[in-house]
XYZ file of C-alpha atoms in Angstrom:
773
model
C 0.000 0.000 0.000
C 1.133 3.542 -0.620
C 1.079 6.670 1.477
C -1.793 8.922 0.471
C -1.090 12.448 -0.651
C -2.176 15.426 1.460
C -4.706 16.220 -1.240
C -6.252 12.757 -0.824
C -6.343 12.987 2.971
C -7.944 16.437 2.904
C -10.501 15.487 0.214
C -14.004 16.654 1.008
C -16.899 14.954 -0.717
C -20.319 16.554 -1.016
C -23.353 14.290 -0.887
C -26.902 15.250 -1.747
C -29.915 13.326 -0.462
C -33.111 13.848 -2.475
C -36.240 12.471 -0.796
C -39.733 13.811 -0.034
C -39.841 12.371 3.540
C -38.267 14.275 6.442
C -37.698 11.047 8.390
C -35.450 9.685 5.624
C -33.265 12.787 5.781
C -32.972 12.427 9.563
C -31.849 8.828 9.071
C -29.142 9.846 6.580
C -27.923 12.518 9.013
C -27.746 10.036 11.887
C -25.838 7.500 9.776
C -23.139 10.028 8.864
C -22.830 11.373 12.404
C -22.734 8.023 14.233
C -21.578 5.282 11.890
C -19.236 6.969 9.426
C -16.441 7.481 11.960
C -16.464 3.773 12.879
C -16.398 2.595 9.276
C -13.936 5.108 7.859
C -10.605 3.586 8.927
C -11.442 0.066 7.806
C -12.853 1.145 4.462
C -9.945 3.510 3.754
C -7.497 0.655 4.393
C -9.369 -1.447 1.867
C -9.027 1.451 -0.591
C -5.250 1.739 -0.067
C -5.290 4.930 2.022
C -2.806 4.862 4.936
C -2.898 7.328 7.802
C 0.269 7.849 9.893
C 0.051 6.687 13.513
C 0.631 10.163 14.903
C -2.126 11.589 12.745
C -5.694 11.649 14.001
C -8.304 10.338 11.534
C -10.145 13.046 9.683
C -13.487 13.925 11.232
C -16.756 13.026 9.567
C -17.579 16.660 8.968
C -14.244 17.250 7.268
C -14.642 14.271 4.915
C -18.315 14.554 3.966
C -20.855 17.318 3.653
C -24.406 16.109 3.487
C -27.047 18.358 1.912
C -30.776 17.741 1.624
C -33.496 18.348 -0.973
C -37.179 17.560 -0.602
C -37.966 17.273 -4.306
C -36.338 16.573 -7.642
C -36.646 20.234 -8.678
C -34.928 21.417 -5.483
C -32.235 18.771 -5.911
C -31.485 19.866 -9.488
C -31.264 23.517 -8.393
C -28.767 22.644 -5.645
C -26.732 20.614 -8.161
C -26.594 23.570 -10.578
C -25.563 25.999 -7.818
C -22.823 23.644 -6.595
C -21.439 23.189 -10.118
C -21.447 26.930 -10.808
C -19.634 27.540 -7.505
C -16.933 25.019 -8.484
C -17.837 22.776 -5.532
C -19.818 19.935 -7.161
C -21.508 16.922 -5.578
C -19.767 13.536 -5.709
C -22.746 11.292 -4.824
C -26.536 11.749 -4.921
C -29.008 9.558 -3.038
C -32.189 9.687 -5.097
C -35.562 8.345 -3.970
C -37.382 6.712 -6.902
C -40.902 7.514 -5.662
C -41.731 11.138 -4.903
C -45.468 11.794 -5.247
C -45.209 15.501 -6.083
C -43.148 16.841 -8.974
C -40.568 14.660 -10.728
C -40.016 11.067 -9.733
C -36.516 9.721 -9.210
C -35.898 8.640 -12.805
C -36.990 11.953 -14.306
C -34.838 13.767 -11.744
C -31.889 11.551 -12.710
C -32.441 12.471 -16.381
C -32.370 16.184 -15.561
C -29.256 15.710 -13.405
C -27.417 13.935 -16.218
C -28.104 16.900 -18.522
C -26.169 19.110 -16.079
C -23.520 16.772 -14.655
C -22.389 13.574 -16.350
C -19.864 12.651 -13.647
C -21.835 12.720 -10.369
C -22.525 9.226 -9.009
C -26.267 8.487 -8.619
C -27.637 5.937 -6.145
C -31.284 5.069 -6.854
C -32.988 4.107 -3.563
C -36.371 2.358 -3.782
C -38.627 -0.240 -2.250
C -40.359 -0.938 -5.549
C -39.122 -1.586 -9.104
C -41.312 0.761 -11.118
C -38.989 0.579 -14.149
C -36.996 -2.198 -15.746
C -33.210 -1.970 -15.778
C -33.311 -1.748 -19.584
C -35.572 1.312 -19.475
C -33.436 2.979 -16.795
C -30.270 2.411 -18.825
C -31.938 3.807 -21.934
C -32.889 6.994 -20.087
C -29.829 7.744 -17.898
C -27.078 5.427 -19.112
C -25.214 2.883 -17.023
C -23.539 5.206 -14.510
C -25.837 4.512 -11.506
C -26.264 2.085 -8.594
C -29.276 0.590 -6.743
C -29.994 0.286 -3.035
C -33.206 -1.287 -1.756
C -35.210 0.056 1.132
C -34.832 -0.478 3.976
C -31.197 0.517 3.399
C -28.402 -1.475 5.050
C -26.234 1.105 6.772
C -22.886 -0.594 6.183
C -23.720 -1.215 2.541
C -24.673 2.443 2.128
C -21.441 3.646 3.759
C -19.158 1.349 1.760
C -20.923 2.180 -1.509
C -20.691 5.918 -0.734
C -16.961 5.787 -0.033
C -16.321 3.672 -3.124
C -18.346 5.912 -5.427
C -16.838 9.092 -3.965
C -13.313 7.749 -4.480
C -14.148 6.805 -8.083
C -15.588 10.268 -8.622
C -12.372 11.867 -7.302
C -10.186 9.727 -9.539
C -12.305 10.646 -12.521
C -12.031 14.326 -11.623
C -8.250 14.008 -11.304
C -8.053 12.400 -14.739
C -10.204 15.138 -16.275
C -8.062 17.808 -14.603
C -4.862 16.150 -15.811
C -6.292 15.956 -19.340
C -7.304 19.622 -19.225
C -3.826 20.595 -18.028
C -2.225 18.507 -20.787
C -4.503 20.073 -23.379
C -3.716 23.554 -22.036
C 0.008 22.806 -22.200
C -0.376 21.474 -25.744
C -2.356 24.560 -26.750
C 0.274 26.819 -25.187
C 2.963 25.030 -27.170
C 0.938 25.251 -30.383
C 0.285 28.951 -29.755
C 3.982 29.542 -29.159
C 4.975 27.669 -32.311
C 2.346 29.531 -34.325
C 3.568 32.871 -33.002
C 7.216 31.942 -33.546
C 6.492 30.718 -37.049
C 4.658 33.923 -37.939
C 7.303 36.217 -36.454
C 10.121 34.384 -38.256
C 8.345 33.823 -41.557
C 7.308 37.459 -41.964
C 10.871 38.862 -42.266
C 11.956 35.749 -44.180
C 9.228 36.452 -46.720
C 10.725 39.866 -47.366
C 14.312 38.566 -47.431
C 13.686 35.626 -49.779
C 11.253 37.478 -52.043
C 13.442 40.548 -52.474
C 16.505 38.359 -52.982
C 14.741 36.641 -55.876
C 13.771 40.010 -57.332
C 17.354 41.259 -57.009
C 18.760 38.119 -58.626
C 16.573 38.769 -61.663
C 17.510 42.449 -61.961
C 20.824 42.195 -63.837
C 23.493 42.135 -61.136
C 27.231 41.758 -61.572
C 28.916 38.478 -60.630
C 29.913 39.580 -57.125
C 26.388 40.783 -56.384
C 24.913 37.546 -57.731
C 27.141 35.575 -55.344
C 26.116 37.760 -52.388
C 22.435 37.380 -53.238
C 22.940 33.636 -53.586
C 24.507 33.482 -50.139
C 21.589 35.398 -48.634
C 19.143 33.077 -50.381
C 20.869 29.909 -49.161
C 20.989 31.161 -45.558
C 17.350 32.279 -45.646
C 16.126 28.982 -47.032
C 18.218 27.114 -44.478
C 16.476 29.022 -41.700
C 13.108 28.369 -43.331
C 13.925 24.660 -43.514
C 14.703 24.624 -39.787
C 11.389 26.335 -39.008
C 9.575 23.756 -41.139
C 11.355 20.921 -39.299
C 10.239 22.244 -35.915
C 6.647 22.622 -37.108
C 6.657 19.137 -38.624
C 7.958 17.704 -35.342
C 5.215 19.493 -33.429
C 2.489 18.204 -35.774
C 3.839 14.656 -35.552
C 3.980 14.733 -31.736
C 0.446 16.131 -31.472
C -0.969 13.498 -33.826
C -2.203 16.177 -36.234
C 0.016 15.110 -39.111
C -1.863 13.926 -42.184
C -0.557 12.059 -45.221
C -1.925 12.939 -48.658
C -3.051 10.355 -51.198
C -2.795 12.141 -54.542
C -1.507 11.323 -58.010
C 2.155 12.184 -58.575
C 4.721 11.562 -61.289
C 7.809 9.898 -59.823
C 9.824 10.410 -63.022
C 9.472 14.179 -62.675
C 10.287 14.052 -58.952
C 13.513 12.149 -59.587
C 14.400 14.460 -62.457
C 13.917 17.490 -60.217
C 16.082 15.943 -57.490
C 18.792 15.376 -60.091
C 18.614 19.006 -61.201
C 18.487 20.375 -57.663
C 21.502 18.459 -56.365
C 23.718 18.341 -59.446
C 24.840 21.931 -58.878
C 25.553 21.338 -55.182
C 27.487 18.186 -55.969
C 29.532 19.965 -58.630
C 30.369 22.813 -56.244
C 31.603 20.210 -53.723
C 33.679 18.415 -56.351
C 31.512 15.291 -56.194
C 29.967 13.037 -58.802
C 26.176 12.668 -58.670
C 24.712 9.594 -60.315
C 20.954 9.053 -60.632
C 20.130 5.463 -61.600
C 16.705 4.530 -62.904
C 16.463 1.437 -65.091
C 13.661 2.925 -67.143
C 11.001 5.627 -66.661
C 7.977 4.496 -64.693
C 5.109 4.230 -67.217
C 2.349 5.187 -64.760
C 1.948 7.772 -62.043
C 1.717 6.758 -58.367
C -0.729 7.598 -55.581
C 0.755 8.981 -52.372
C 2.220 12.037 -50.682
C 4.718 13.384 -53.200
C 5.690 16.328 -50.993
C 6.657 14.096 -48.058
C 8.444 11.573 -50.242
C 10.403 14.442 -51.753
C 11.109 15.834 -48.270
C 12.649 12.527 -47.167
C 14.751 12.169 -50.315
C 15.935 15.787 -50.118
C 17.039 15.244 -46.524
C 18.865 11.998 -47.302
C 20.579 13.378 -50.404
C 21.458 16.637 -48.658
C 23.117 14.716 -45.832
C 24.963 12.485 -48.295
C 26.500 15.485 -50.065
C 27.211 17.348 -46.804
C 29.116 14.431 -45.249
C 31.072 13.478 -48.382
C 34.383 15.189 -49.179
C 35.420 13.153 -52.221
C 33.949 10.530 -54.494
C 30.260 10.803 -55.131
C 26.631 10.167 -54.285
C 24.281 7.774 -56.054
C 20.479 7.812 -56.023
C 18.665 4.697 -57.245
C 14.920 4.098 -57.592
C 13.154 0.836 -58.399
C 10.021 -1.228 -57.752
C 10.200 -4.708 -56.273
C 7.594 -6.950 -54.627
C 4.895 -4.309 -54.369
C 7.224 -1.831 -52.692
C 8.928 1.285 -53.940
C 12.630 1.512 -53.091
C 15.091 4.401 -53.039
C 18.712 4.067 -52.052
C 21.152 6.931 -51.462
C 24.755 5.757 -51.315
C 27.747 7.979 -50.585
C 31.512 7.668 -50.177
C 31.558 9.968 -47.155
C 32.735 9.834 -43.556
C 30.559 6.869 -42.579
C 29.317 5.981 -39.073
C 30.098 3.560 -36.278
C 27.611 1.038 -34.853
C 27.233 3.231 -31.751
C 26.207 6.199 -33.874
C 23.784 4.106 -35.920
C 21.915 3.120 -32.740
C 20.903 6.716 -31.988
C 20.818 8.034 -35.548
C 17.054 8.530 -35.832
C 16.485 9.984 -32.364
C 15.414 13.637 -32.275
C 18.123 16.235 -31.629
C 20.835 13.550 -31.907
C 23.882 13.684 -34.155
C 26.966 11.511 -34.514
C 28.937 13.493 -31.910
C 29.665 17.067 -30.876
C 32.501 17.392 -33.373
C 30.100 16.517 -36.207
C 27.661 19.151 -34.961
C 30.352 21.794 -34.726
C 31.819 20.956 -38.128
C 28.713 20.367 -40.201
C 25.954 22.134 -38.258
C 22.351 20.967 -38.074
C 19.895 20.153 -35.288
C 19.515 16.385 -35.594
C 15.828 16.742 -36.511
C 15.993 15.850 -40.192
C 16.545 12.112 -39.938
C 14.109 11.728 -37.046
C 11.384 13.479 -39.041
C 12.246 11.507 -42.194
C 12.016 8.179 -40.363
C 8.717 9.187 -38.748
C 7.278 10.309 -42.091
C 8.299 7.009 -43.640
C 6.499 5.121 -40.858
C 3.372 7.267 -41.260
C 3.312 6.280 -44.943
C 3.746 2.604 -44.045
C 7.422 2.511 -44.988
C 10.836 2.468 -43.352
C 14.388 3.760 -43.667
C 17.241 1.269 -43.302
C 20.871 2.272 -43.054
C 24.233 0.544 -43.327
C 27.544 2.320 -42.879
C 31.268 1.915 -42.308
C 33.485 4.596 -40.867
C 35.758 6.143 -43.469
C 34.062 4.239 -46.309
C 30.549 5.660 -46.635
C 26.867 5.057 -45.952
C 23.799 3.700 -47.692
C 20.275 4.785 -46.720
C 17.421 2.762 -48.205
C 13.929 4.245 -48.121
C 11.239 1.583 -48.674
C 7.607 2.411 -49.236
C 4.417 0.554 -50.186
C 2.978 2.019 -53.356
C -0.255 2.268 -55.293
C -0.378 2.876 -59.022
C -2.566 5.625 -60.422
C -4.681 5.189 -63.542
C -2.872 8.245 -65.005
C 0.038 7.760 -67.389
C 3.355 9.384 -66.524
C 4.182 12.684 -68.264
C 7.070 13.140 -70.706
C 10.352 13.149 -68.823
C 11.305 16.811 -68.514
C 11.631 19.152 -65.551
C 8.473 20.955 -64.594
C 10.223 24.279 -64.724
C 10.774 23.826 -68.443
C 7.144 23.109 -69.203
C 5.789 26.181 -70.909
C 3.494 28.072 -68.616
C 2.275 31.607 -68.970
C 3.276 33.835 -66.055
C 1.475 36.957 -67.277
C -2.125 37.673 -66.367
C -5.037 40.077 -66.642
C -6.914 41.027 -63.518
C -7.242 43.175 -60.423
C -5.927 41.744 -57.139
C -6.494 43.077 -53.617
C -3.555 42.399 -51.275
C -4.401 42.688 -47.566
C -1.017 43.131 -45.870
C 0.073 45.353 -42.966
C 3.868 45.109 -43.319
C 5.165 47.894 -45.635
C 8.157 46.000 -47.038
C 5.948 42.994 -47.838
C 3.362 45.284 -49.449
C 6.058 46.615 -51.760
C 7.479 43.184 -52.562
C 4.083 41.573 -53.230
C 3.078 44.536 -55.389
C 6.283 44.173 -57.418
C 5.780 40.453 -57.982
C 2.165 40.870 -59.058
C 2.681 43.950 -61.209
C 5.613 42.234 -62.926
C 3.029 39.614 -63.949
C 0.827 42.328 -65.491
C -1.681 42.481 -62.627
C -3.356 45.603 -61.272
C -2.823 45.738 -57.493
C -4.660 47.462 -54.649
C -3.203 47.370 -51.124
C -5.223 47.171 -47.895
C -3.290 47.900 -44.696
C -5.574 45.934 -42.383
C -8.632 43.711 -42.301
C -11.060 46.602 -42.058
C -9.612 48.220 -45.201
C -9.710 44.844 -46.933
C -13.444 44.527 -46.254
C -14.109 48.086 -47.435
C -12.135 47.614 -50.666
C -13.398 44.086 -51.239
C -17.063 45.073 -50.997
C -16.690 48.291 -52.984
C -14.709 46.961 -55.965
C -15.159 43.763 -58.022
C -11.700 42.225 -57.608
C -10.670 39.089 -59.461
C -8.716 37.740 -56.469
C -7.998 38.687 -52.839
C -4.756 37.666 -51.112
C -5.483 37.879 -47.381
C -2.900 38.027 -44.598
C -3.945 36.502 -41.284
C -2.524 38.728 -38.533
C -3.438 42.369 -39.175
C -4.441 45.320 -36.987
C -8.040 46.455 -36.430
C -9.442 43.233 -37.939
C -7.545 40.035 -38.719
C -7.775 38.112 -41.977
C -10.113 35.425 -40.675
C -12.630 37.970 -39.353
C -12.392 39.959 -42.585
C -12.999 36.832 -44.664
C -15.955 35.758 -42.526
C -17.524 39.216 -42.749
C -17.102 39.419 -46.540
C -18.591 35.961 -47.021
C -21.503 36.784 -44.683
C -22.629 39.652 -46.926
C -22.371 37.683 -50.154
C -18.867 38.492 -51.445
C -17.961 35.699 -53.889
C -14.489 36.923 -54.898
C -11.882 34.139 -54.547
C -9.959 34.688 -51.299
C -6.594 32.991 -50.805
C -4.822 33.161 -47.442
C -1.286 34.513 -47.804
C 0.189 34.168 -44.347
C 3.137 33.263 -42.188
C 0.785 31.258 -39.930
C 1.170 27.772 -41.368
C -0.015 25.424 -38.620
C -2.764 22.984 -39.610
C -5.171 24.744 -37.257
C -4.685 27.961 -39.238
C -5.462 26.221 -42.525
C -8.639 24.836 -40.963
C -9.603 28.266 -39.593
C -9.204 29.866 -43.011
C -11.168 27.089 -44.712
C -13.963 27.436 -42.155
C -14.015 31.209 -42.683
C -14.532 30.714 -46.422
C -11.073 30.908 -47.991
C -10.560 29.230 -51.365
C -6.858 28.471 -50.930
C -3.778 28.843 -48.748
C -0.306 30.206 -49.561
C 2.389 30.232 -46.903
C 5.056 32.849 -46.369
C 7.816 33.124 -47.393
C 6.162 33.273 -50.794
C 7.024 30.479 -53.186
C 6.646 32.167 -56.568
C 5.812 28.913 -58.326
C 2.931 28.317 -55.900
C 1.793 31.920 -56.267
C 1.801 31.605 -60.060
C -0.259 28.437 -59.687
C -2.881 30.348 -57.706
C -2.893 33.199 -60.241
C -3.294 30.679 -63.046
C -6.276 29.197 -61.219
C -8.189 32.437 -60.698
C -6.975 34.950 -63.319
C -7.037 35.053 -67.098
C -3.668 34.418 -68.713
C -2.362 37.034 -71.133
C 0.601 37.893 -73.256
C 2.957 40.543 -71.835
C 1.778 44.047 -72.669
C 4.807 44.920 -74.748
C 3.041 47.900 -76.277
C 2.699 49.666 -72.914
C 5.600 52.112 -73.032
C 6.052 55.890 -72.866
C 8.736 58.463 -73.645
C 9.627 61.401 -71.484
C 11.257 62.661 -68.309
C 9.328 62.629 -65.068
C 10.158 64.456 -61.827
C 8.855 62.661 -58.722
C 8.677 64.732 -55.530
C 8.488 62.113 -52.776
C 10.055 62.118 -49.286
C 9.542 58.461 -48.253
C 12.534 56.325 -49.416
C 10.636 53.096 -50.042
C 8.005 54.956 -52.070
C 10.769 56.679 -54.040
C 12.078 53.231 -54.984
C 8.629 51.900 -55.829
C 7.589 54.894 -57.924
C 10.921 55.047 -59.753
C 10.794 51.355 -60.654
C 7.180 51.571 -61.775
C 7.852 54.555 -64.044
C 11.125 53.168 -65.417
C 9.397 49.863 -66.188
C 7.161 51.922 -68.499
C 10.141 53.368 -70.357
C 10.419 56.725 -68.593
C 13.426 58.622 -67.255
C 12.942 59.525 -63.597
C 14.418 62.200 -61.332
C 13.666 62.123 -57.606
C 13.226 65.165 -55.337
C 13.106 64.431 -51.599
C 11.469 67.706 -50.513
C 9.653 70.737 -51.870
C 12.723 72.983 -52.256
C 14.511 70.300 -54.251
C 11.428 69.802 -56.445
C 11.399 73.523 -57.281
C 15.137 73.510 -58.091
C 14.827 70.517 -60.434
C 11.571 71.694 -61.962
C 12.954 75.123 -62.871
C 16.378 73.937 -64.044
C 15.144 71.656 -66.824
C 11.932 71.006 -68.753
C 10.231 67.874 -67.418
C 7.452 66.241 -69.399
C 5.551 65.494 -66.186
C 5.915 66.263 -62.469
C 4.377 63.982 -59.824
C 4.206 66.038 -56.616
C 3.428 64.637 -53.181
C 1.170 67.028 -51.264
C 2.932 66.552 -47.928
C 6.683 67.233 -48.184
C 9.318 68.520 -45.739
C 10.924 72.007 -45.984
C 8.268 73.136 -48.482
C 5.018 71.258 -48.999
C 3.641 70.302 -52.398
C 1.061 73.099 -52.872
C 3.643 75.794 -51.996
C 6.147 74.247 -54.407
C 3.540 74.139 -57.187
C 2.514 77.743 -56.593
C 6.115 78.947 -56.703
C 6.879 77.009 -59.907
C 3.756 78.329 -61.638
C 4.548 81.905 -60.529
C 7.870 81.854 -62.430
C 6.462 80.329 -65.593
C 6.897 76.540 -65.199
C 4.458 74.958 -67.667
C 5.152 71.255 -67.044
C 2.045 69.237 -66.157
C 1.978 68.794 -62.346
C -0.026 65.930 -60.828
C -0.624 66.000 -57.058
C -0.311 62.776 -55.043
C -1.796 62.102 -51.578
C -3.681 59.452 -49.619
C -6.656 61.826 -49.317
C -5.955 63.894 -52.406
C -9.585 64.764 -53.128
C -9.794 67.026 -50.096
C -7.135 69.252 -51.694
C -8.799 69.440 -55.128
C -10.160 72.981 -54.914
C -6.941 74.388 -53.417
C -4.747 72.602 -55.983
C -6.798 73.650 -58.994
C -6.483 77.317 -57.945
C -2.664 77.168 -57.875
C -2.389 75.403 -61.238
C -2.333 71.675 -60.477
C -3.029 69.668 -63.637
C -4.473 66.500 -62.118
C -4.794 64.338 -58.991
C -3.490 60.824 -58.199
C -4.539 58.921 -55.080
C -2.038 57.025 -52.957
C -1.224 54.202 -52.659
C -0.621 54.511 -56.377
C -2.379 51.919 -58.500
C -0.741 51.005 -61.779
C -3.934 51.439 -63.806
C -4.575 54.944 -62.426
C -0.967 55.970 -63.070
C -1.129 54.697 -66.649
C -4.253 56.813 -67.243
C -2.266 59.887 -66.139
C 0.692 58.957 -68.335
C -1.552 58.393 -71.355
C -3.010 61.866 -70.836
C 0.245 63.814 -70.579
C 2.982 61.742 -72.264
C 3.586 60.211 -75.687
C 3.272 56.461 -76.051
C 6.174 54.549 -77.592
C 6.958 51.022 -78.651
C 9.159 49.072 -76.225
C 12.753 48.949 -77.379
C 12.113 52.379 -78.818
C 15.782 53.074 -79.443
C 16.004 50.184 -81.882
C 12.837 51.261 -83.677
C 14.056 54.858 -83.919
C 17.330 53.687 -85.455
C 15.419 51.708 -88.030
C 13.229 54.676 -88.932
C 15.766 57.502 -88.727
C 16.213 57.745 -92.522
C 12.536 58.447 -93.014
C 12.659 61.912 -91.399
C 16.364 62.909 -91.111
C 17.976 64.118 -94.328
C 21.689 64.719 -94.930
C 21.513 68.383 -93.924
C 19.807 67.604 -90.599
C 22.227 64.782 -89.859
C 25.179 67.092 -90.562
C 23.769 69.633 -88.130
C 23.581 66.874 -85.494
C 27.186 65.819 -86.157
C 28.490 69.400 -85.983
C 26.593 70.116 -82.782
C 27.878 66.885 -81.221
C 31.489 67.880 -81.935
C 30.801 71.305 -80.389
C 29.278 69.755 -77.299
C 32.257 67.415 -77.023
C 34.559 70.421 -76.701
C 32.233 72.125 -74.215
C 31.928 69.104 -71.944
C 35.715 68.585 -72.056
C 36.237 72.180 -70.861
C 33.521 71.864 -68.184
C 35.178 68.698 -66.917
C 38.592 70.359 -66.663
C 37.037 73.220 -64.661
C 34.963 70.761 -62.553
C 31.861 72.717 -63.465
C 29.496 69.863 -62.648
C 26.351 71.850 -63.401
C 27.567 72.498 -66.955
C 28.675 68.881 -67.328
C 25.195 67.739 -66.373
C 23.478 70.221 -68.723
C 25.518 69.040 -71.724
C 25.097 65.377 -70.805
C 21.348 65.927 -70.525
C 21.224 67.464 -74.038
C 23.245 64.581 -75.468
C 21.039 62.068 -73.672
C 17.929 63.446 -75.328
C 19.242 63.496 -78.917
C 21.618 60.579 -79.350
C 19.133 57.743 -79.727
C 16.884 59.840 -81.965
C 19.692 60.053 -84.546
C 20.668 56.421 -84.211
C 23.315 56.578 -81.445
C 21.826 54.922 -78.332
C 25.258 54.572 -76.667
C 25.491 58.371 -76.338
C 22.046 58.459 -74.751
C 23.057 55.726 -72.291
C 26.260 57.484 -71.215
C 24.500 60.861 -70.930
C 21.906 59.284 -68.666
C 24.538 57.652 -66.441
C 26.332 61.004 -66.031
C 23.089 62.775 -65.132
C 22.112 60.043 -62.684
C 25.506 60.093 -60.984
C 25.447 63.859 -60.524
C 21.818 63.804 -59.394
C 22.803 61.308 -56.698
C 25.808 63.389 -55.608
C 28.278 60.787 -56.886
C 31.046 62.748 -58.664
C 33.764 60.077 -58.509
C 32.568 58.035 -61.528
C 31.738 61.122 -63.622
C 35.213 61.881 -65.130
C 35.548 58.347 -66.486
C 32.012 58.419 -67.864
C 32.652 61.797 -69.535
C 35.836 60.437 -71.146
C 33.835 57.455 -72.434
C 31.135 59.814 -73.739
C 33.736 62.036 -75.464
C 35.223 58.972 -77.183
C 31.753 57.932 -78.428
C 31.057 61.483 -79.657
C 34.396 61.594 -81.479
C 33.438 58.478 -83.468
C 30.316 60.135 -84.953
């Protein structure tokens, strides 16, 4: 027998007697006052409760509290009050025959509706109901005592039922505590995942944009390093989330068609570069392409193979790695063999345990958490498979991944990487992006606009609802965690009022519970952050109309943008330059006036709120000295300034955040449209409007300007250098010399940015090009 805990010894049990006769209640009271003390020690010993010799037995009053009710209705009310007070009854004595009100069985039914755990003792002299009927009405959780009641039987049954009730309560409490702890862990992982994925989304997405922007070799290598590190961190986050889902039993395996030939081909492509960089040979052995597709979880199979092949390359210094795939005896087999460092028998014994690695020196030298193999082995088991390993130190290792398989009725696709399959990545449509993080707003806008899509940004859930119900969007990308109203609430509200626009969750919250919450709210799809552009393009393909790139959308001209916010300067410059325009940035009103009066711009975009001198004052000053360039005011609430701006000579208004379609309408109104690659077209057509006399004038003027810029350079008269370069920039391409235009632009840009160091070399290069005309 074991010593009871203080909690057990101090346990108080509440008992309720429900009977319509006062004499019965007096009998119950007498039994508890007289007999319970005599029976308690013996019964507790039978139950395994030991009381120390120097301890006095607990008194009757401290162990039991007996309450009374004269009817079923009164008994139910007392039960409800006790439950609400957090001090529930353990046992109820219930008379079966009570002439007024409910009888015992009906009372028991009402009690069970309120409390399913309280132990009920039906006390009767007559069997008015069969046991079958009683069980049908109140279940099996009850006991019978026959009148007249045997006192000892009543006491022993009471103690036994009360102890059972306590044990049940302890189990429920332990379960609640475990569930609370599990929820706390899930909440922490969800929060951690969101907080880490949000900056990673910006890092990975902008890295991809930078890599595609024409960098030099050193910059490409730096971007590649950032990308590798970011994806490594993302992989670690995914491992932790996978481990959590596996431990909580919430991990689900898909059963979908997949093409194993394409999966193997992609693995070959993905790892061939890494193997080459490490000086290793990579051999992928497949006797012949599999003729049919398979049914299973392609993503998890790929995850296991990526982990095994990644480890093989990481732990191999020379030689090579071989991947083989084959079918044998209704099982699918993969083997990954390497000529790496190998492992001892001791290491093999703990290889698949979580957070375990070969030894500390391996961890320090190669990094890693020890989660990958544990997760891979668990995934294999969940799919009905296994991972076997054999290894020899200094010789190498072989991991064999075995899996039961099911053939699909779909034939395998032609053997070529998916990336090479022709897919259109240009679309027509209007997309609402609900996102509260400014850098992610900018990145997501860039990605979508690069695909030809018109984009509107909502900064929170409330804005998303307002935009989504006011405008017929083709697609809504909805973040989850936003101020004022989160994405789930916004989605629910839009669906409740009949909005049928496709809504896809775009969020750093990637736990299964979040997917289920979005689905319940009415989302049509789910995209995790960091954004995988291939997955995003798949969603766009699903909901938007595909289109050919709008190559005809191009303008000519010089635009001055007066904008004080750096990230908006970058966004507006890139948007305008993507449409073929030359852009100059002014960071405040004084600078806008200086630029606007020093050269003739074809269009000026002027923010209303600027430091040093605000937009309206700058416009008024420029108009007062004769500036005739079209000036378009920009502001979040630009309409409220309309009357004031029109009086001082503003040409038009443009609301912020700037939407591509609205900007293009402004450009079409004030600028000339041009074919993309306009320089090439102008060269081809120059003979149609430039005769020999006009060309000679151009040549003579170019030679004159060459001498002027040479003198300005020697005197370090940077203003004159810029003026001449600007003139050259505007005329060179028109007469068939785009190189002069390019160099003139680079000189102007350098001086505009206060970078004088590269200017002398650029001027010398420009002078050489001018001399060759």
